[in-house]
């Protein structure tokens, strides 16, 4: 019909006009679009990546941020040169996850152009195992690392990790009993409060004030089956964590429960003495969420900014974990047996060495 034809004609003309304007003025338009400070809520499966943090100039080790920055540039949120120098967009990650570690609630802060359909456009340029699940505007001086009050991690592991070393267990047949779970939780509870965790990272000396860390909560949940293999999830909330700290905290509890180390090693490990603390595999570790209580109290209800809470995104977070994080952990554990292989190395650790012995070893190695 004639009535139906006119808009079509106009549509064609409009498209031609838009294309011409777009080609000439796209760059000019981008320069005029003001940048705004935002936070992005990220979820990713860390398998195959060398951690979160980008190493500009090192393409050999791929990181989560490599893929994120590429998507930000391709979607038009940031100019290309900002990808080379991340300071130009005031980029800051909340937590620097290690190699192979996943996240369900990572937060990054940065300045971007707030283009239309921004989340959809960024996600279109990301692989399916990395998703941006939410975006919020924040204050101009916001820094996701400095403003974060606490971080919550989970660690998913097969419960056979808690079977005593003298117990002959079949992987698929092992089930965690109530008594052992209670003991695990009693030991994990010992970490609560402030302790000197210099033995739980390779980067700090016993008198380094920054080795003192505050743990708010730590416990192991009820076991559950995935196929024929039984798993459990340990959750830990702390102000901040050092490199490998959580994996070593869990590794030491496993060593105690399995009968390789005495319970007294926990107290020893917080003293100045050097203690041999085993590091559990990175596979099961997931950054669950980051907390901004102080920021929310000050700016969350000021009428200009939204509180950094993600209740509306909870369903998407849960769906991502079920689709990308848990299956990867379970499949990799079955295929590569990272926990089982690591458990076999516990016997070579020296859990009884004295401070004197370690000092002598140190001098010898120097």
CSV table of C-alpha atoms in Angstrom, one decimal:
chain,number,residue,atom,x,y,z
A,1,UNK,CA,0.0,0.0,0.0
A,2,UNK,CA,1.0,3.6,-0.5
A,3,UNK,CA,0.8,4.4,3.2
A,4,UNK,CA,3.2,1.4,3.9
A,5,UNK,CA,5.6,2.5,1.2
A,6,UNK,CA,6.5,6.0,2.4
A,7,UNK,CA,8.1,5.1,5.7
A,8,UNK,CA,10.1,2.5,3.9
A,9,UNK,CA,11.4,5.1,1.4
A,10,UNK,CA,12.2,7.4,4.3
A,11,UNK,CA,13.9,4.6,6.1
A,12,UNK,CA,16.2,3.9,3.2
A,13,UNK,CA,17.0,7.6,2.9
A,14,UNK,CA,17.6,7.9,6.7
A,15,UNK,CA,19.9,4.9,6.6
A,16,UNK,CA,22.0,6.4,3.8
A,17,UNK,CA,22.2,9.7,5.6
A,18,UNK,CA,23.1,8.1,8.9
A,19,UNK,CA,25.9,6.0,7.2
A,20,UNK,CA,27.4,9.1,5.6
A,21,UNK,CA,27.2,11.1,8.9
A,22,UNK,CA,28.5,8.1,10.8
A,23,UNK,CA,31.6,7.7,8.7
A,24,UNK,CA,32.6,11.3,8.9
A,25,UNK,CA,31.6,12.2,12.4
A,26,UNK,CA,32.1,9.0,14.4
A,27,UNK,CA,35.5,10.0,15.7
A,28,UNK,CA,34.3,13.6,16.4
A,29,UNK,CA,31.3,12.3,18.2
A,30,UNK,CA,33.4,10.0,20.4
A,31,UNK,CA,35.6,12.9,21.4
A,32,UNK,CA,32.5,14.9,22.5
A,33,UNK,CA,31.0,12.0,24.4
A,34,UNK,CA,32.0,12.6,28.1
A,35,UNK,CA,33.5,9.8,30.0
A,36,UNK,CA,31.9,8.7,33.2
A,37,UNK,CA,33.3,6.6,36.2
A,38,UNK,CA,31.4,3.3,36.5
A,39,UNK,CA,31.8,-0.1,38.0
A,40,UNK,CA,31.3,-3.3,36.1
A,41,UNK,CA,30.1,-6.5,37.8
A,42,UNK,CA,32.1,-9.4,36.1
A,43,UNK,CA,31.8,-13.2,36.2
A,44,UNK,CA,34.4,-15.5,34.5
A,45,UNK,CA,35.7,-19.0,34.5
A,46,UNK,CA,39.5,-18.7,35.0
A,47,UNK,CA,40.6,-22.0,33.5
A,48,UNK,CA,43.2,-21.4,30.8
A,49,UNK,CA,44.0,-17.8,32.0
A,50,UNK,CA,47.1,-16.6,33.9
A,51,UNK,CA,44.9,-14.7,36.4
A,52,UNK,CA,42.9,-11.5,36.2
A,53,UNK,CA,45.6,-8.8,35.9
A,54,UNK,CA,46.8,-7.7,32.5
A,55,UNK,CA,50.6,-7.7,31.7
A,56,UNK,CA,50.8,-5.2,28.8
A,57,UNK,CA,53.5,-6.3,26.4
A,58,UNK,CA,53.3,-9.9,27.5
A,59,UNK,CA,51.1,-11.7,25.0
A,60,UNK,CA,52.5,-15.1,26.0
A,61,UNK,CA,50.4,-15.3,29.2
A,62,UNK,CA,46.7,-14.5,28.5
A,63,UNK,CA,44.7,-12.9,31.3
A,64,UNK,CA,41.0,-12.0,31.8
A,65,UNK,CA,41.8,-8.3,31.4
A,66,UNK,CA,43.3,-8.9,28.0
A,67,UNK,CA,39.9,-10.1,26.7
A,68,UNK,CA,38.0,-7.4,28.7
A,69,UNK,CA,40.1,-4.5,27.4
A,70,UNK,CA,39.8,-5.8,23.8
A,71,UNK,CA,36.0,-5.9,24.2
A,72,UNK,CA,35.9,-2.4,25.6
A,73,UNK,CA,37.8,-1.0,22.7
A,74,UNK,CA,35.8,-3.0,20.0
A,75,UNK,CA,32.5,-1.9,21.5
A,76,UNK,CA,33.5,1.8,21.4
A,77,UNK,CA,33.5,2.4,25.2
A,78,UNK,CA,37.1,3.4,25.3
A,79,UNK,CA,39.6,4.8,22.7
A,80,UNK,CA,42.2,2.3,21.5
A,81,UNK,CA,45.1,4.0,23.2
A,82,UNK,CA,43.5,3.5,26.6
A,83,UNK,CA,43.8,-0.2,26.1
A,84,UNK,CA,47.6,0.2,25.9
A,85,UNK,CA,47.8,2.5,29.0
A,86,UNK,CA,45.0,1.5,31.4
A,87,UNK,CA,45.8,4.4,33.7
A,88,UNK,CA,44.2,6.6,31.1
A,89,UNK,CA,40.8,5.1,31.9
A,90,UNK,CA,41.5,5.0,35.6
A,91,UNK,CA,41.1,1.2,35.5
A,92,UNK,CA,41.2,-0.6,38.9
A,93,UNK,CA,40.3,-4.2,39.7
A,94,UNK,CA,38.9,-5.1,43.1
A,95,UNK,CA,40.8,-8.4,43.5
A,96,UNK,CA,43.7,-9.8,41.5
A,97,UNK,CA,42.7,-13.4,41.1
A,98,UNK,CA,45.5,-15.9,40.5
A,99,UNK,CA,46.0,-18.3,37.5
A,100,UNK,CA,43.0,-20.6,37.0
A,101,UNK,CA,40.8,-18.9,39.6
A,102,UNK,CA,37.2,-18.0,38.7
A,103,UNK,CA,34.9,-15.2,39.8
A,104,UNK,CA,31.2,-14.8,40.1
A,105,UNK,CA,31.3,-11.2,41.5
A,106,UNK,CA,34.5,-9.4,40.5
A,107,UNK,CA,34.2,-5.6,40.3
A,108,UNK,CA,36.3,-3.3,38.2
A,109,UNK,CA,36.1,0.5,38.2
A,110,UNK,CA,37.0,2.6,35.1
A,111,UNK,CA,36.0,5.6,33.0
A,112,UNK,CA,34.0,4.9,29.8
A,113,UNK,CA,31.8,6.5,27.3
A,114,UNK,CA,28.3,5.5,28.2
A,115,UNK,CA,27.1,4.3,24.8
A,116,UNK,CA,23.7,2.9,24.2
A,117,UNK,CA,23.2,-0.8,25.0
A,118,UNK,CA,26.7,-0.8,26.6
A,119,UNK,CA,26.5,-4.1,28.4
A,120,UNK,CA,25.1,-5.9,25.3
A,121,UNK,CA,27.8,-4.4,23.1
A,122,UNK,CA,30.7,-5.3,25.5
A,123,UNK,CA,29.4,-8.9,26.0
A,124,UNK,CA,29.1,-9.3,22.2
A,125,UNK,CA,32.9,-9.0,22.0
A,126,UNK,CA,33.6,-11.3,25.0
A,127,UNK,CA,33.8,-15.1,25.0
A,128,UNK,CA,30.9,-16.8,26.7
A,129,UNK,CA,32.9,-17.7,29.8
A,130,UNK,CA,33.4,-14.0,30.6
A,131,UNK,CA,30.3,-11.9,31.2
A,132,UNK,CA,29.5,-8.4,32.3
A,133,UNK,CA,26.4,-8.9,34.5
A,134,UNK,CA,25.9,-5.3,35.8
A,135,UNK,CA,26.9,-1.7,35.6
A,136,UNK,CA,26.5,1.2,38.1
A,137,UNK,CA,27.7,4.8,38.1
A,138,UNK,CA,30.0,5.8,41.0
A,139,UNK,CA,31.7,8.9,42.3
A,140,UNK,CA,34.5,10.4,40.2
A,141,UNK,CA,37.3,9.4,42.7
A,142,UNK,CA,36.0,5.9,43.2
A,143,UNK,CA,38.7,3.2,43.3
A,144,UNK,CA,37.3,-0.4,43.4
A,145,UNK,CA,40.4,-1.7,45.2
A,146,UNK,CA,40.7,1.0,47.9
A,147,UNK,CA,37.0,1.4,48.6
A,148,UNK,CA,36.4,-2.4,49.1
A,149,UNK,CA,35.8,-3.3,52.8
A,150,UNK,CA,35.9,-7.1,52.4
A,151,UNK,CA,36.0,-9.9,49.9
A,152,UNK,CA,34.2,-13.3,50.0
A,153,UNK,CA,35.7,-16.3,48.3
A,154,UNK,CA,34.4,-19.9,48.0
A,155,UNK,CA,36.5,-23.0,47.4
A,156,UNK,CA,34.8,-26.1,46.0
A,157,UNK,CA,36.6,-29.4,46.6
A,158,UNK,CA,35.9,-33.1,46.5
A,159,UNK,CA,35.3,-34.3,50.1
A,160,UNK,CA,37.8,-37.1,49.7
A,161,UNK,CA,40.3,-34.4,50.5
A,162,UNK,CA,39.3,-34.8,54.1
A,163,UNK,CA,39.7,-38.6,54.2
A,164,UNK,CA,42.4,-39.7,56.7
A,165,UNK,CA,45.7,-40.7,55.0
A,166,UNK,CA,45.5,-44.2,56.5
A,167,UNK,CA,42.0,-44.8,55.2
A,168,UNK,CA,41.7,-46.7,51.9
A,169,UNK,CA,39.1,-44.8,49.9
A,170,UNK,CA,37.6,-45.1,46.5
A,171,UNK,CA,37.1,-41.7,45.0
A,172,UNK,CA,33.5,-42.1,44.0
A,173,UNK,CA,32.5,-44.0,47.1
A,174,UNK,CA,33.8,-41.6,49.8
A,175,UNK,CA,31.3,-39.7,51.8
A,176,UNK,CA,32.1,-37.1,54.4
A,177,UNK,CA,30.8,-38.1,57.9
A,178,UNK,CA,29.3,-35.6,60.4
A,179,UNK,CA,32.2,-35.9,62.9
A,180,UNK,CA,34.9,-35.0,60.3
A,181,UNK,CA,32.8,-32.1,58.9
A,182,UNK,CA,32.5,-30.7,62.5
A,183,UNK,CA,36.3,-31.0,63.0
A,184,UNK,CA,36.9,-29.3,59.6
A,185,UNK,CA,34.7,-26.4,60.7
A,186,UNK,CA,36.3,-26.1,64.1
A,187,UNK,CA,39.7,-25.8,62.5
A,188,UNK,CA,38.5,-23.3,59.9
A,189,UNK,CA,37.0,-21.3,62.7
A,190,UNK,CA,40.5,-20.9,64.2
A,191,UNK,CA,41.4,-18.6,61.4
A,192,UNK,CA,38.7,-16.0,62.5
A,193,UNK,CA,40.1,-12.7,63.8
A,194,UNK,CA,43.5,-11.1,63.1
A,195,UNK,CA,46.6,-13.2,62.6
A,196,UNK,CA,50.0,-12.9,61.1
A,197,UNK,CA,49.7,-14.8,57.8
A,198,UNK,CA,53.3,-14.5,56.7
A,199,UNK,CA,53.6,-18.3,56.3
A,200,UNK,CA,50.6,-18.3,54.0
A,201,UNK,CA,52.2,-16.3,51.2
A,202,UNK,CA,55.6,-16.2,49.6
A,203,UNK,CA,55.9,-12.4,49.6
A,204,UNK,CA,56.0,-11.4,53.3
A,205,UNK,CA,58.5,-11.6,56.2
A,206,UNK,CA,57.3,-12.4,59.8
A,207,UNK,CA,57.7,-8.8,60.9
A,208,UNK,CA,56.0,-7.2,57.9
A,209,UNK,CA,52.9,-5.3,59.3
A,210,UNK,CA,51.0,-6.0,56.1
A,211,UNK,CA,51.1,-9.8,56.8
A,212,UNK,CA,48.5,-9.3,59.5
A,213,UNK,CA,45.0,-9.9,58.0
A,214,UNK,CA,41.5,-9.9,59.5
A,215,UNK,CA,39.2,-12.9,58.8
A,216,UNK,CA,35.5,-12.4,59.5
A,217,UNK,CA,34.0,-15.8,58.6
A,218,UNK,CA,35.3,-19.2,57.4
A,219,UNK,CA,33.3,-22.4,57.3
A,220,UNK,CA,32.6,-25.5,55.2
A,221,UNK,CA,29.0,-26.2,54.0
A,222,UNK,CA,27.1,-29.4,53.8
A,223,UNK,CA,28.4,-32.0,51.2
A,224,UNK,CA,26.5,-32.6,48.0
A,225,UNK,CA,26.8,-35.0,45.0
A,226,UNK,CA,27.7,-34.1,41.5
A,227,UNK,CA,27.3,-37.3,39.6
A,228,UNK,CA,28.9,-40.0,41.9
A,229,UNK,CA,31.5,-37.6,43.3
A,230,UNK,CA,30.8,-35.8,46.6
A,231,UNK,CA,31.8,-32.1,46.9
A,232,UNK,CA,31.7,-29.4,49.6
A,233,UNK,CA,32.2,-25.6,49.5
A,234,UNK,CA,34.3,-23.7,51.9
A,235,UNK,CA,33.4,-20.0,52.2
A,236,UNK,CA,35.7,-17.3,53.6
A,237,UNK,CA,35.2,-13.6,54.1
A,238,UNK,CA,38.1,-11.3,55.0
A,239,UNK,CA,39.1,-7.7,54.7
A,240,UNK,CA,41.8,-8.6,52.1
A,241,UNK,CA,43.9,-11.6,51.1
A,242,UNK,CA,47.5,-12.0,50.0
A,243,UNK,CA,48.7,-14.1,47.1
A,244,UNK,CA,47.9,-17.8,47.7
A,245,UNK,CA,46.7,-17.1,51.2
A,246,UNK,CA,43.3,-18.8,51.0
A,247,UNK,CA,44.7,-21.8,49.2
A,248,UNK,CA,47.3,-22.2,51.9
A,249,UNK,CA,44.8,-21.7,54.7
A,250,UNK,CA,42.7,-24.6,53.2
A,251,UNK,CA,45.8,-26.7,52.4
A,252,UNK,CA,47.0,-26.6,56.1
A,253,UNK,CA,43.5,-27.6,57.4
A,254,UNK,CA,43.5,-30.5,54.9
A,255,UNK,CA,47.0,-31.6,56.1
A,256,UNK,CA,45.7,-31.6,59.7
A,257,UNK,CA,42.5,-33.5,59.0
A,258,UNK,CA,44.3,-36.1,56.9
A,259,UNK,CA,46.7,-36.8,59.8
A,260,UNK,CA,49.9,-35.3,58.3
A,261,UNK,CA,50.2,-32.4,60.7
A,262,UNK,CA,49.2,-31.8,64.4
A,263,UNK,CA,46.6,-29.2,65.2
A,264,UNK,CA,49.2,-27.2,67.1
A,265,UNK,CA,50.8,-26.2,63.7
A,266,UNK,CA,48.0,-23.5,63.3
A,267,UNK,CA,49.3,-21.6,66.3
A,268,UNK,CA,52.9,-22.1,65.2
A,269,UNK,CA,52.2,-20.8,61.7
A,270,UNK,CA,51.0,-17.4,63.1
A,271,UNK,CA,54.3,-17.0,65.0
A,272,UNK,CA,57.6,-15.7,63.6
A,273,UNK,CA,58.8,-19.3,62.9
A,274,UNK,CA,59.0,-20.4,59.3
A,275,UNK,CA,56.4,-23.1,58.8
A,276,UNK,CA,56.0,-25.3,55.7
A,277,UNK,CA,52.4,-24.6,54.6
A,278,UNK,CA,51.1,-26.6,51.6
A,279,UNK,CA,49.1,-24.7,48.9
A,280,UNK,CA,45.8,-26.4,47.7
A,281,UNK,CA,45.1,-26.3,43.9
A,282,UNK,CA,43.7,-23.1,42.4
A,283,UNK,CA,41.0,-24.9,40.5
A,284,UNK,CA,38.2,-24.7,43.1
A,285,UNK,CA,38.7,-21.1,44.2
A,286,UNK,CA,36.0,-18.6,43.2
A,287,UNK,CA,35.8,-14.8,44.1
A,288,UNK,CA,32.1,-14.8,45.1
A,289,UNK,CA,31.6,-11.1,46.0
A,290,UNK,CA,33.2,-7.9,47.1
A,291,UNK,CA,31.7,-5.7,49.8
A,292,UNK,CA,31.5,-1.9,49.9
A,293,UNK,CA,29.7,-1.2,53.2
A,294,UNK,CA,31.4,2.1,54.0
A,295,UNK,CA,30.9,3.5,50.5
A,296,UNK,CA,27.2,2.4,50.5
A,297,UNK,CA,26.6,4.1,53.8
A,298,UNK,CA,28.1,7.4,52.5
A,299,UNK,CA,27.0,7.5,48.9
A,300,UNK,CA,24.4,4.7,48.4
A,301,UNK,CA,21.4,6.9,49.4
A,302,UNK,CA,22.6,10.3,48.4
A,303,UNK,CA,20.1,10.5,45.5
A,304,UNK,CA,22.9,10.7,42.9
A,305,UNK,CA,24.6,7.3,43.2
A,306,UNK,CA,23.3,3.7,43.6
A,307,UNK,CA,24.5,1.5,46.4
A,308,UNK,CA,27.0,-1.1,45.2
A,309,UNK,CA,24.7,-4.1,45.8
A,310,UNK,CA,23.6,-6.6,43.2
A,311,UNK,CA,20.3,-8.2,44.4
A,312,UNK,CA,18.8,-7.8,40.9
A,313,UNK,CA,21.8,-9.6,39.3
A,314,UNK,CA,21.7,-12.6,41.8
A,315,UNK,CA,19.9,-14.8,39.3
A,316,UNK,CA,22.3,-14.1,36.5
A,317,UNK,CA,25.3,-14.7,38.9
A,318,UNK,CA,23.8,-18.1,40.0
A,319,UNK,CA,23.1,-19.1,36.4
A,320,UNK,CA,26.6,-18.2,35.3
A,321,UNK,CA,28.1,-20.3,38.1
A,322,UNK,CA,25.9,-23.3,37.2
A,323,UNK,CA,26.7,-23.0,33.5
A,324,UNK,CA,30.4,-22.1,33.4
A,325,UNK,CA,32.1,-22.3,36.8
A,326,UNK,CA,30.9,-25.4,38.6
A,327,UNK,CA,30.9,-27.7,35.5
A,328,UNK,CA,34.5,-26.6,34.7
A,329,UNK,CA,35.7,-27.4,38.3
A,330,UNK,CA,33.9,-30.8,38.3
A,331,UNK,CA,35.0,-31.8,34.8
A,332,UNK,CA,38.6,-30.7,35.3
A,333,UNK,CA,38.8,-32.5,38.7
A,334,UNK,CA,37.6,-35.7,37.0
A,335,UNK,CA,39.9,-35.4,34.0
A,336,UNK,CA,43.0,-33.9,35.6
A,337,UNK,CA,42.6,-35.0,39.2
A,338,UNK,CA,44.2,-31.8,40.5
A,339,UNK,CA,43.1,-32.4,44.1
A,340,UNK,CA,43.9,-36.1,44.1
A,341,UNK,CA,47.4,-35.5,42.7
A,342,UNK,CA,48.0,-32.7,45.1
A,343,UNK,CA,47.0,-34.8,48.1
A,344,UNK,CA,49.7,-37.3,47.1
A,345,UNK,CA,52.3,-34.5,47.6
A,346,UNK,CA,51.4,-33.8,51.3
A,347,UNK,CA,53.7,-36.6,52.5
A,348,UNK,CA,56.8,-34.8,51.3
A,349,UNK,CA,56.1,-31.7,53.4
A,350,UNK,CA,58.0,-31.3,56.6
A,351,UNK,CA,55.4,-30.2,59.2
A,352,UNK,CA,57.6,-30.7,62.2
A,353,UNK,CA,60.7,-28.6,61.3
A,354,UNK,CA,61.9,-26.3,64.0
A,355,UNK,CA,62.7,-22.6,63.5
A,356,UNK,CA,66.4,-23.4,64.0
A,357,UNK,CA,66.3,-26.1,61.3
A,358,UNK,CA,64.6,-23.8,58.8
A,359,UNK,CA,67.1,-21.0,59.5
A,360,UNK,CA,70.0,-23.4,58.9
A,361,UNK,CA,68.4,-24.5,55.6
A,362,UNK,CA,67.9,-20.9,54.6
A,363,UNK,CA,71.6,-20.1,55.3
A,364,UNK,CA,72.6,-23.1,53.3
A,365,UNK,CA,70.4,-22.2,50.4
A,366,UNK,CA,71.7,-18.7,50.4
